Structure formats: structure tokens, C-alpha cells
Short mmCIF file of C-alpha atoms in Angstrom, two decimals:
data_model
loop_
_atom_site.label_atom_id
_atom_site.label_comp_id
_atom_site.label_asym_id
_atom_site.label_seq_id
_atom_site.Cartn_x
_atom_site.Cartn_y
_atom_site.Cartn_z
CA UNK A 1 77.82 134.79 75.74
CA UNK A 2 80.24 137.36 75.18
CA UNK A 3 83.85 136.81 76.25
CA UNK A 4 85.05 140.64 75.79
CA UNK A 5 84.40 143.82 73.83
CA UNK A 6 86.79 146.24 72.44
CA UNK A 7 87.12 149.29 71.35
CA UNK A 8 89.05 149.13 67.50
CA UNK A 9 89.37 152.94 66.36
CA UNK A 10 87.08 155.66 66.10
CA UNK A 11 83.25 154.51 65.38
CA UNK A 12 84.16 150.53 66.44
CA UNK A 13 83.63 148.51 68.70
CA UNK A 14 84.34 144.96 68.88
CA UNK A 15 82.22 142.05 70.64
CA UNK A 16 83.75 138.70 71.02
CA UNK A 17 81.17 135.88 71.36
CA UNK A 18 82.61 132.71 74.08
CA UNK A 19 83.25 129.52 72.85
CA UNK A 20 80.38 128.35 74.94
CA UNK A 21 77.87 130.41 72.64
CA UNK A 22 79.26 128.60 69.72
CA UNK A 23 79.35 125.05 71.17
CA UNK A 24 75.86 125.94 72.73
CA UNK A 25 74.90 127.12 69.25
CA UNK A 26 75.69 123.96 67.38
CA UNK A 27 73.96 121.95 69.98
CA UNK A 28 71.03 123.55 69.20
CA UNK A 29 71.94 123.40 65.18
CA UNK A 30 72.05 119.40 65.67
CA UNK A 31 69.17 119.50 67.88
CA UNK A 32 66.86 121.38 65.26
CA UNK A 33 68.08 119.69 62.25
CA UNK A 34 66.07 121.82 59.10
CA UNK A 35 63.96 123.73 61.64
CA UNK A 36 66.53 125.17 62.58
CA UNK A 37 65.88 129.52 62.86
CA UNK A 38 62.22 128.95 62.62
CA UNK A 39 59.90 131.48 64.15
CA UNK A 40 56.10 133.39 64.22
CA UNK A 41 57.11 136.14 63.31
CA UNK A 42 55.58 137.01 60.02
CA UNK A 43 52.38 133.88 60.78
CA UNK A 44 48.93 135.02 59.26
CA UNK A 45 50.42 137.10 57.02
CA UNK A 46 50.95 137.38 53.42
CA UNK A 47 54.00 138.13 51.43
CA UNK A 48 54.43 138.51 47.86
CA UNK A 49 57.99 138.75 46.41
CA UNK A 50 59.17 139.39 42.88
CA UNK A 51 62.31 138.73 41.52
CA UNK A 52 64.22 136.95 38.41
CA UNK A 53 62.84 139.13 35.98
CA UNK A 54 64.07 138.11 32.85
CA UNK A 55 62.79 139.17 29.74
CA UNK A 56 61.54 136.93 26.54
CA UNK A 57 63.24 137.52 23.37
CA UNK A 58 66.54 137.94 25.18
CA UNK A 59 68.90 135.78 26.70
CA UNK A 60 68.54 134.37 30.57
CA UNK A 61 72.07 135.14 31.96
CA UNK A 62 73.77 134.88 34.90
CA UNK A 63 72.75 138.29 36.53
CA UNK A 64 68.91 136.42 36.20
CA UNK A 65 70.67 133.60 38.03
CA UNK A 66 71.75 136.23 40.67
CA UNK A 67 68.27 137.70 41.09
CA UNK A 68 66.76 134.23 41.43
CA UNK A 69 69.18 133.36 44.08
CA UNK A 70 68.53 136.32 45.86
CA UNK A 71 64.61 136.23 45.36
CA UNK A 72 64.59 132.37 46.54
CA UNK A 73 66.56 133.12 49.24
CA UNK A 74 63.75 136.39 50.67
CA UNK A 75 61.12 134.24 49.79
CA UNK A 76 62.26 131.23 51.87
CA UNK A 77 63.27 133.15 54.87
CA UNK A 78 59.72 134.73 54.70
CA UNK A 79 58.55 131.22 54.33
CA UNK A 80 60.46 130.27 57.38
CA UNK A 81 59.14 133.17 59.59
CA UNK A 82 55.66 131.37 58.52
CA UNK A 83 53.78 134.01 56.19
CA UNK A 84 52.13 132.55 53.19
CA UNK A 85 54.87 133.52 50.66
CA UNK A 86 53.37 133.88 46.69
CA UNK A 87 56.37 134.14 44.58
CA UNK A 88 56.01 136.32 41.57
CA UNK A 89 57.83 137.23 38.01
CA UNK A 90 57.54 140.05 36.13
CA UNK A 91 58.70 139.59 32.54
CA UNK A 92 58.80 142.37 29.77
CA UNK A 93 57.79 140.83 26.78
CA UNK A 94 56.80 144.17 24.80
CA UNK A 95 59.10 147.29 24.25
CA UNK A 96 62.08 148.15 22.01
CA UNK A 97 64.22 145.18 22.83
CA UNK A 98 60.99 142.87 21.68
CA UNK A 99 60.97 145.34 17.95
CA UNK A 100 64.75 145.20 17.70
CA UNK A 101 64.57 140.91 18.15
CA UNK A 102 62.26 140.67 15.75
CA UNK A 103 63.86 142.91 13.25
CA UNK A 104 67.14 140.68 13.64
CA UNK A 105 64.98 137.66 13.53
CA UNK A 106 63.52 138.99 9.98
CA UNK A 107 66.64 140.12 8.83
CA UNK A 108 68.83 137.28 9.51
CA UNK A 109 66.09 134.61 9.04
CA UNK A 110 64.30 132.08 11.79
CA UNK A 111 66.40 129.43 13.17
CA UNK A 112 66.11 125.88 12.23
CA UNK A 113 62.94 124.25 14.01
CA UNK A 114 64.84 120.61 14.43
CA UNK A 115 67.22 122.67 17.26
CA UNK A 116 66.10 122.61 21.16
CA UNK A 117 64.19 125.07 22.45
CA UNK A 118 66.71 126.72 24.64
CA UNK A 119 69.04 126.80 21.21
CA UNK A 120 66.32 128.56 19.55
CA UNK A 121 66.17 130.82 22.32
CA UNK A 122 69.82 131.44 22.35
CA UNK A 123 69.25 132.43 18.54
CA UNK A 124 66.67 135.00 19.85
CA UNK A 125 68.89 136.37 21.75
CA UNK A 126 71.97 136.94 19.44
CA UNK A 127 69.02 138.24 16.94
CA UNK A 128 68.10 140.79 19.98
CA UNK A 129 71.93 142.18 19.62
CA UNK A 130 72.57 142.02 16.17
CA UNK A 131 69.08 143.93 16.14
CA UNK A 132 70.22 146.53 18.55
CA UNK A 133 73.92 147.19 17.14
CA UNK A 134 71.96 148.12 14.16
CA UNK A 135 69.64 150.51 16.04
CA UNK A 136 72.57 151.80 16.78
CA UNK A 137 74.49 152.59 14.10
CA UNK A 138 72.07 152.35 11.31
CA UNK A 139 69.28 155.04 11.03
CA UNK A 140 67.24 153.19 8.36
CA UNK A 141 67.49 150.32 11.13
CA UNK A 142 66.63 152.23 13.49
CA UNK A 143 63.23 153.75 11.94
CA UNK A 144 62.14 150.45 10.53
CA UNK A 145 62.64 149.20 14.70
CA UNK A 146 60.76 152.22 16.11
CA UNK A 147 57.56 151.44 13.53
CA UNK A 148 58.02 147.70 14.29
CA UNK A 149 57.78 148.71 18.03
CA UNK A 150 54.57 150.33 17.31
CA UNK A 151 53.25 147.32 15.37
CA UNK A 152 54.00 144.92 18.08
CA UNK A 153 51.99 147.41 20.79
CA UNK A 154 49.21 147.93 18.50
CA UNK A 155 49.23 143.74 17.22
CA UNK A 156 48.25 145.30 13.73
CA UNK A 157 50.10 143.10 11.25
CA UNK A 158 49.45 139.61 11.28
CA UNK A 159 53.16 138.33 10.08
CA UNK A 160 54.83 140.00 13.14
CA UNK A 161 52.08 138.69 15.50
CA UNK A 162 53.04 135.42 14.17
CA UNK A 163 56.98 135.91 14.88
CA UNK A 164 55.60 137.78 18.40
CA UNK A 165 53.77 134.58 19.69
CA UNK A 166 56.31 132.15 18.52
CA UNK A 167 59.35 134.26 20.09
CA UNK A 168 57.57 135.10 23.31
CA UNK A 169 56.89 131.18 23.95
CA UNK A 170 60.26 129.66 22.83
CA UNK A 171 61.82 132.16 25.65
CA UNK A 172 59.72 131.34 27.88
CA UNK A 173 59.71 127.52 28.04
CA UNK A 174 63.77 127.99 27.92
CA UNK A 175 62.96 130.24 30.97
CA UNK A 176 61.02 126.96 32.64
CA UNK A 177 63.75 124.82 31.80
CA UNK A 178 66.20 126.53 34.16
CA UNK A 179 63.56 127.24 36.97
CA UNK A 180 62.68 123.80 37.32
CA UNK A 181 66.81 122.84 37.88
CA UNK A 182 66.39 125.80 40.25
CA UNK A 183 63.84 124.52 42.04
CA UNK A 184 61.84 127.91 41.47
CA UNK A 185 58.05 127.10 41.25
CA UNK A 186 55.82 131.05 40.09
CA UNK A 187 52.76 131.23 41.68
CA UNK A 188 52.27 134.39 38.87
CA UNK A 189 53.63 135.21 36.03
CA UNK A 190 53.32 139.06 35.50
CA UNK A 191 53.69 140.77 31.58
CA UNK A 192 54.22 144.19 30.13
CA UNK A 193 52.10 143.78 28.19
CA UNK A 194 49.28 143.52 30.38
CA UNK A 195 50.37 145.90 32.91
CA UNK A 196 50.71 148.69 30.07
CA UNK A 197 47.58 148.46 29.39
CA UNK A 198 46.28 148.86 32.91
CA UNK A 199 48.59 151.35 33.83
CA UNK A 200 47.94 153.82 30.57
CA UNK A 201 44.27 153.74 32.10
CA UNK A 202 45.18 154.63 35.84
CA UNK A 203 47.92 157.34 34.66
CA UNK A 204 45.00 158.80 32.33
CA UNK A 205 42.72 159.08 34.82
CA UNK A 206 44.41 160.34 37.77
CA UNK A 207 46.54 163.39 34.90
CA UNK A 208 45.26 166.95 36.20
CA UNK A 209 45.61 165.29 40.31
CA UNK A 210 48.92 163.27 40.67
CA UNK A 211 50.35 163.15 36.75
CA UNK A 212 50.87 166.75 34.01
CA UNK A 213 50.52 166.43 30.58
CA UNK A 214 53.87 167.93 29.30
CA UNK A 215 54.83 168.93 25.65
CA UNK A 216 52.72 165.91 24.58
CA UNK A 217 54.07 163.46 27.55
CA UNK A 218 52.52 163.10 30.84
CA UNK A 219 55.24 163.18 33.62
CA UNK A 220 55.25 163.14 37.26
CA UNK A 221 56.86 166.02 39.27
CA UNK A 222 58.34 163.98 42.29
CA UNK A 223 60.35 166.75 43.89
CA UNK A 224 57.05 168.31 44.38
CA UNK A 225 56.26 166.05 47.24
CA UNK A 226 60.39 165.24 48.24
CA UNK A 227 63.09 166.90 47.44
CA UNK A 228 65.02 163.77 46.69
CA UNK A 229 62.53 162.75 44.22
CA UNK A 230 62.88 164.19 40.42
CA UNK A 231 60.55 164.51 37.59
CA UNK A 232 60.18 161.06 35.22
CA UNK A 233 57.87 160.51 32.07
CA UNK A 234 55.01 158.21 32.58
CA UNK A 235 53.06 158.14 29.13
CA UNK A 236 55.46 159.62 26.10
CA UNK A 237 54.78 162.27 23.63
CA UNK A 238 53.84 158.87 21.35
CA UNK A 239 50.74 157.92 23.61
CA UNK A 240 53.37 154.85 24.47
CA UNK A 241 53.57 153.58 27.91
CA UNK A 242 56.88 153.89 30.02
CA UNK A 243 58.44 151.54 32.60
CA UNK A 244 57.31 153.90 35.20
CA UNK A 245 53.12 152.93 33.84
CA UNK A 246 53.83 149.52 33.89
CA UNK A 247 55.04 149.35 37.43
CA UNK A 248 51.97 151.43 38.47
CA UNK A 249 49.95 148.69 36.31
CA UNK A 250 51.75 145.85 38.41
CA UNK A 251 51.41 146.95 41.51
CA UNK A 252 47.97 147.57 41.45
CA UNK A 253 46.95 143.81 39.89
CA UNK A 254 49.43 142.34 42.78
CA UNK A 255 47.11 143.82 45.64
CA UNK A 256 44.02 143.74 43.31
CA UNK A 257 44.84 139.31 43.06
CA UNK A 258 46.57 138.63 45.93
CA UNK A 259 46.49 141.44 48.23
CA UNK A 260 49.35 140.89 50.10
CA UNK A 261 50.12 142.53 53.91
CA UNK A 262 53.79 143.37 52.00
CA UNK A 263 54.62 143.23 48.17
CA UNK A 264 58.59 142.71 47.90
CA UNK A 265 59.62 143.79 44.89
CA UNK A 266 64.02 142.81 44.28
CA UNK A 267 65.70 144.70 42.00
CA UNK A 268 69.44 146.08 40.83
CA UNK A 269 70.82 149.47 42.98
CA UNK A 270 70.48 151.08 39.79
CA UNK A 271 67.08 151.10 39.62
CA UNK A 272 66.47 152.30 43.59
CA UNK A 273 65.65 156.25 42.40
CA UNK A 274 63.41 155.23 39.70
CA UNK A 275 60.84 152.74 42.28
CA UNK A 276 61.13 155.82 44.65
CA UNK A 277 59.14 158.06 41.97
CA UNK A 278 57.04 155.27 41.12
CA UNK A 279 56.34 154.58 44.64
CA UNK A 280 55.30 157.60 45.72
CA UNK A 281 53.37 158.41 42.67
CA UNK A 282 50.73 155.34 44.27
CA UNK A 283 51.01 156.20 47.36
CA UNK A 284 49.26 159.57 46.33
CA UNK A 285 46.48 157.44 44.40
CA UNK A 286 46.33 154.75 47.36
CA UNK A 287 47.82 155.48 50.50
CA UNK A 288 46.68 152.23 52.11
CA UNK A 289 49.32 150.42 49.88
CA UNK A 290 52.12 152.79 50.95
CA UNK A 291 53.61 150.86 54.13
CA UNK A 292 52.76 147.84 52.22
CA UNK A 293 55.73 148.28 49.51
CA UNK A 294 59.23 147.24 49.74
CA UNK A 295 61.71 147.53 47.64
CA UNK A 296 64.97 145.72 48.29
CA UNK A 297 67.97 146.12 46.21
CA UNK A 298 71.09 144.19 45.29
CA UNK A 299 74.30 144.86 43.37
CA UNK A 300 74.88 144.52 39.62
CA UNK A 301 77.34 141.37 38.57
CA UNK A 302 79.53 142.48 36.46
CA UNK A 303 82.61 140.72 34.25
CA UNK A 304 86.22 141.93 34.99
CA UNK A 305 85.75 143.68 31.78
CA UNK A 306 82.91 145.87 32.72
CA UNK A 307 79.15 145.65 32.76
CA UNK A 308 77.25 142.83 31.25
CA UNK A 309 74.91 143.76 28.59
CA UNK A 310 72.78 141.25 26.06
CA UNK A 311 72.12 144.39 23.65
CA UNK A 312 75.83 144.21 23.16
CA UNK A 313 76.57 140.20 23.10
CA UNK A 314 78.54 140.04 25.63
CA UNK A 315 76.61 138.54 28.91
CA UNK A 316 76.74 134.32 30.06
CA UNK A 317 73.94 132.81 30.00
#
């Protein structure tokens, strides 16, 4: 199979596969037709992977497109290896760039009803930046966001509920639009704001064992248990959940539904520190579920002109 090897430099070395292995190869290609690279290895087991991730009241873009390709891709290999693959999405539809939406959606005014879905949800989103340039660079705009924030956690005022639940479902069926010319079918559909709630209660109850109360907050002092972990915030000095909570809320309803032999979880490089902390802050409240987390990270797409960012305006959906 291999014709020669060579050494090229220091630290490389070069194998040369024989045209026989390729011709064989092919053979075998024609032979197998779609079965082609099928195996056992992962059969009886059960994989759950998460990826696409976009959020409602912003704008699906092209790094979602990305993320889906990459997602579809795990989750079809895993397929192929013959686990039972459940394909998951994790959407964040509360937070500031829900409160800073709506404030551009109140400020600027609803868009007309006779447009298409996915046009209404493009007006979302260029609410969602006009909302957060204001944030900002306003700080009347910016304290009238942080109480609508609040509002939106706590559902206490009946108008913005009403904005809430007709935002978070205009997104979404614009979402459903592209998966189905994907070819992406969810067998879940994670939320925020379900797993905030969940994980407020588990950071709660294990603070004085794994989590400190802090100045008000309640962090999570990672270098305690590696030195290449750091300290992050898991409930702040508001009482409001962090991303950090939520994750901890996910994970644990992903093993409580499905409990999967591995949960793959695909996310940007950027975020590889931060799922290290929140990783190893389960681990200490369930160590069974420690081997059974992966996280596997990708690059960021950016434009020639930099990163992509729908809180300024400028991604491609």
C-alpha cells in the first residue's frame, strides 16, 4: 500500500500511498455505493449532539449555517458508525439581546403583519441592532434595556409578554424554514429559558460545596481544582442567571431525557475555556457524566473585514 516514505525536514515524514491502494480503493468505493465507510463501532450506543444554536430575536446567519454543517456532518458520521444519534438545539431566547430586540421593536414600531415570516424576522433582527447600538451609546437606553431584561425574566408585564411570545415564534418558524432546505430534522429543542431556571436551583443548592457566594454573586473557583481553569460567575450580584447556569441546567435535562453514553456539544474556539469551567464544575456534582462530555470546537467565519457580529448589523444571513 505504500510506495515509499520520506523524510521532509525536521519533525516530517512523508508516506506515499501506491497507485494500487487508490485503484483498490475506488473498487471498493463502486462496490459499496452509499455504504460506503460503514462500521460497529459506536452500535448500542447513544449519542446526542448539539449544534446550530441560533438564537430567536436575532438574525440566522451564515456562521449558524457553518455550525449546522458541521453538526450534520458529527451527527451523520455517528449515525454511520451505527449509534442511535438524537440531534439537539439549544436556542437562547431570554437575556440582554432578547431586552435590547424588544426595546428596538417598541421604539421603532412592529413590522407590517402582511410581510413573510422570515421578513418579519429579518425586522427582528435589525430591531436587535438598532436596540444594541443604543445600549451602547445611550445611557437612558441602556437603563430602560437592563429593567426590560428583568421584565422579560420575571414575565411581569403583560404588553412585553405579548411582544416576547410573538418575537420568540416568528424567529423560530424562520429558523424551520431553513432547516427543512437543510435537511436538519431536531429531535429537541433546548431554551434558556428553561435551563435558567433549572440551573439557578442546582447552583443554589450545591453553593457552600462546589459554588461561593461572592460580593453578592456566586462564582466558581476553577483553578482550585486545575491550574488552567480560572474563576467565572455563575449566578450575578442581581440573583440573574449566567451562561455558565444555563449550561449546567442543559446538561443535566440532556442525561436526565435522553441519557446519552456521550453528549457532543459543537461550539466556536472561543468558547473552549469557558465549557472547561463549566465542565468541571459537573463533574464535581456528577462524576458519572464526566467521560460522558465532549466538547468539540470549530473556527469562527469571519468577513475580510473582520468579525461578524448581528449586534452591530453587519453579519449575512
Amino acid at each position: 500500500e505504500i510506495s515509499k516514505i520520506e523524510i521532509a525536514g525536521p519533525g516530517f515524514i512523508n508516506f506515499y500511498l501506491s497507485r494500487e491502494f487508490f485503484t483498490e480503493s475506488i473498487n471498493e468505493v463502486l462496490k459499496e455505493k452509499e455504504n460506503w465507510g460503514k462500521n460497529n463501532l459506536l452500535t448500542g450506543e447513544k449519542v446526542m449532539v448539539e449544534y446550530t444554536q441560533p438564537n430567536p430575536f436575532k438574525p440566522f446567519h451564515i456562521g449558524h449555517l457553518m455550525s449546522n454543517a458541521i453538526g450534520e456532518s458529527i451527527s451523520r458520521i455517528v449515525e454511520f458508525s451505527g449509534a442511535k444519534t438524537i440531534r439537539a438545539n439549544y436556542q437562547g431566547d431570554v437575556g440582554p439581546h432578547v431586552a435590547k430586540a424588544i426595546y428596538g421593536l417598541i421604539k421603532f414600531g412592529m413590522p407590517d403583519e402582511s410581510k413573510s415570516v422570515s421578513e418579519q424576522a429579518q425586522y427582528i433582527g435589525e430591531c436587535y441592532s438598532k436596540g444594541s447600538n443604543l445600549y451602547d451609546t445611550d445611557e437612558n437606553a441602556k437603563k430602560e434595556i437592563d429593567i426590560l431584561n428583568k421584565k422579560i425574566y420575571d414575565k411581569s408585564d403583560d404588553e412585553i409578554n405579548k411582544i416576547y411570545d410573538w418575537g420568540r415564534k416568528v424567529t423560530l418558524e424562520a429558523f424551520e424554514e431553513i432547516y427543512k432546505l437543510l435537511g436538519t430534522k431536531f429531535n429537541h429543542y433546548f431554551f434558556e429559558s428553561e435551563m435558567a431556571v433549572k440551573g439557578k436551583k442546582v447552583v443554589r443548592e450545591n453553593t457552600g460545596n462546589v459554588f461561593e457566594e461572592s460580593d453578592g454573586a456566586i462564582i466558581f473557583h476553577g483553578e482550585k481544582y486545575d491550574k488552567k481553569l480560572h474563576t467565572r460567575v455563575f449566578i450575578n450580584s442581581q440573583g440573574l442567571p449566567t451562561y455558565e447556569t444555563k449550561e449546567i441546567g442543559l446538561t443535566i435535562t440532556k442525561f436526565e431525557k435522553e441519557n446519552p453514553n456521550i453528549s457532543i456539544v459543537t461550539t466556536a474556539i472561543e468558547q473552549a475555556e469557558y465549557m472547561k469551567v463549566v465542565q468541571k464544575a459537573i463533574s464535581l456534582m456528577h462524576p458519572d457524566l464526566e467521560s460522558k462530555m465532549l466538547h468539540v470546537t470549530h473556527g469562527m467565519m469571519r468577513l475580510a473585514t473582520g468579525k461578524m457580529s448581528s449586534r452591530k448589523g453587519n453579519v449575512i444571513t
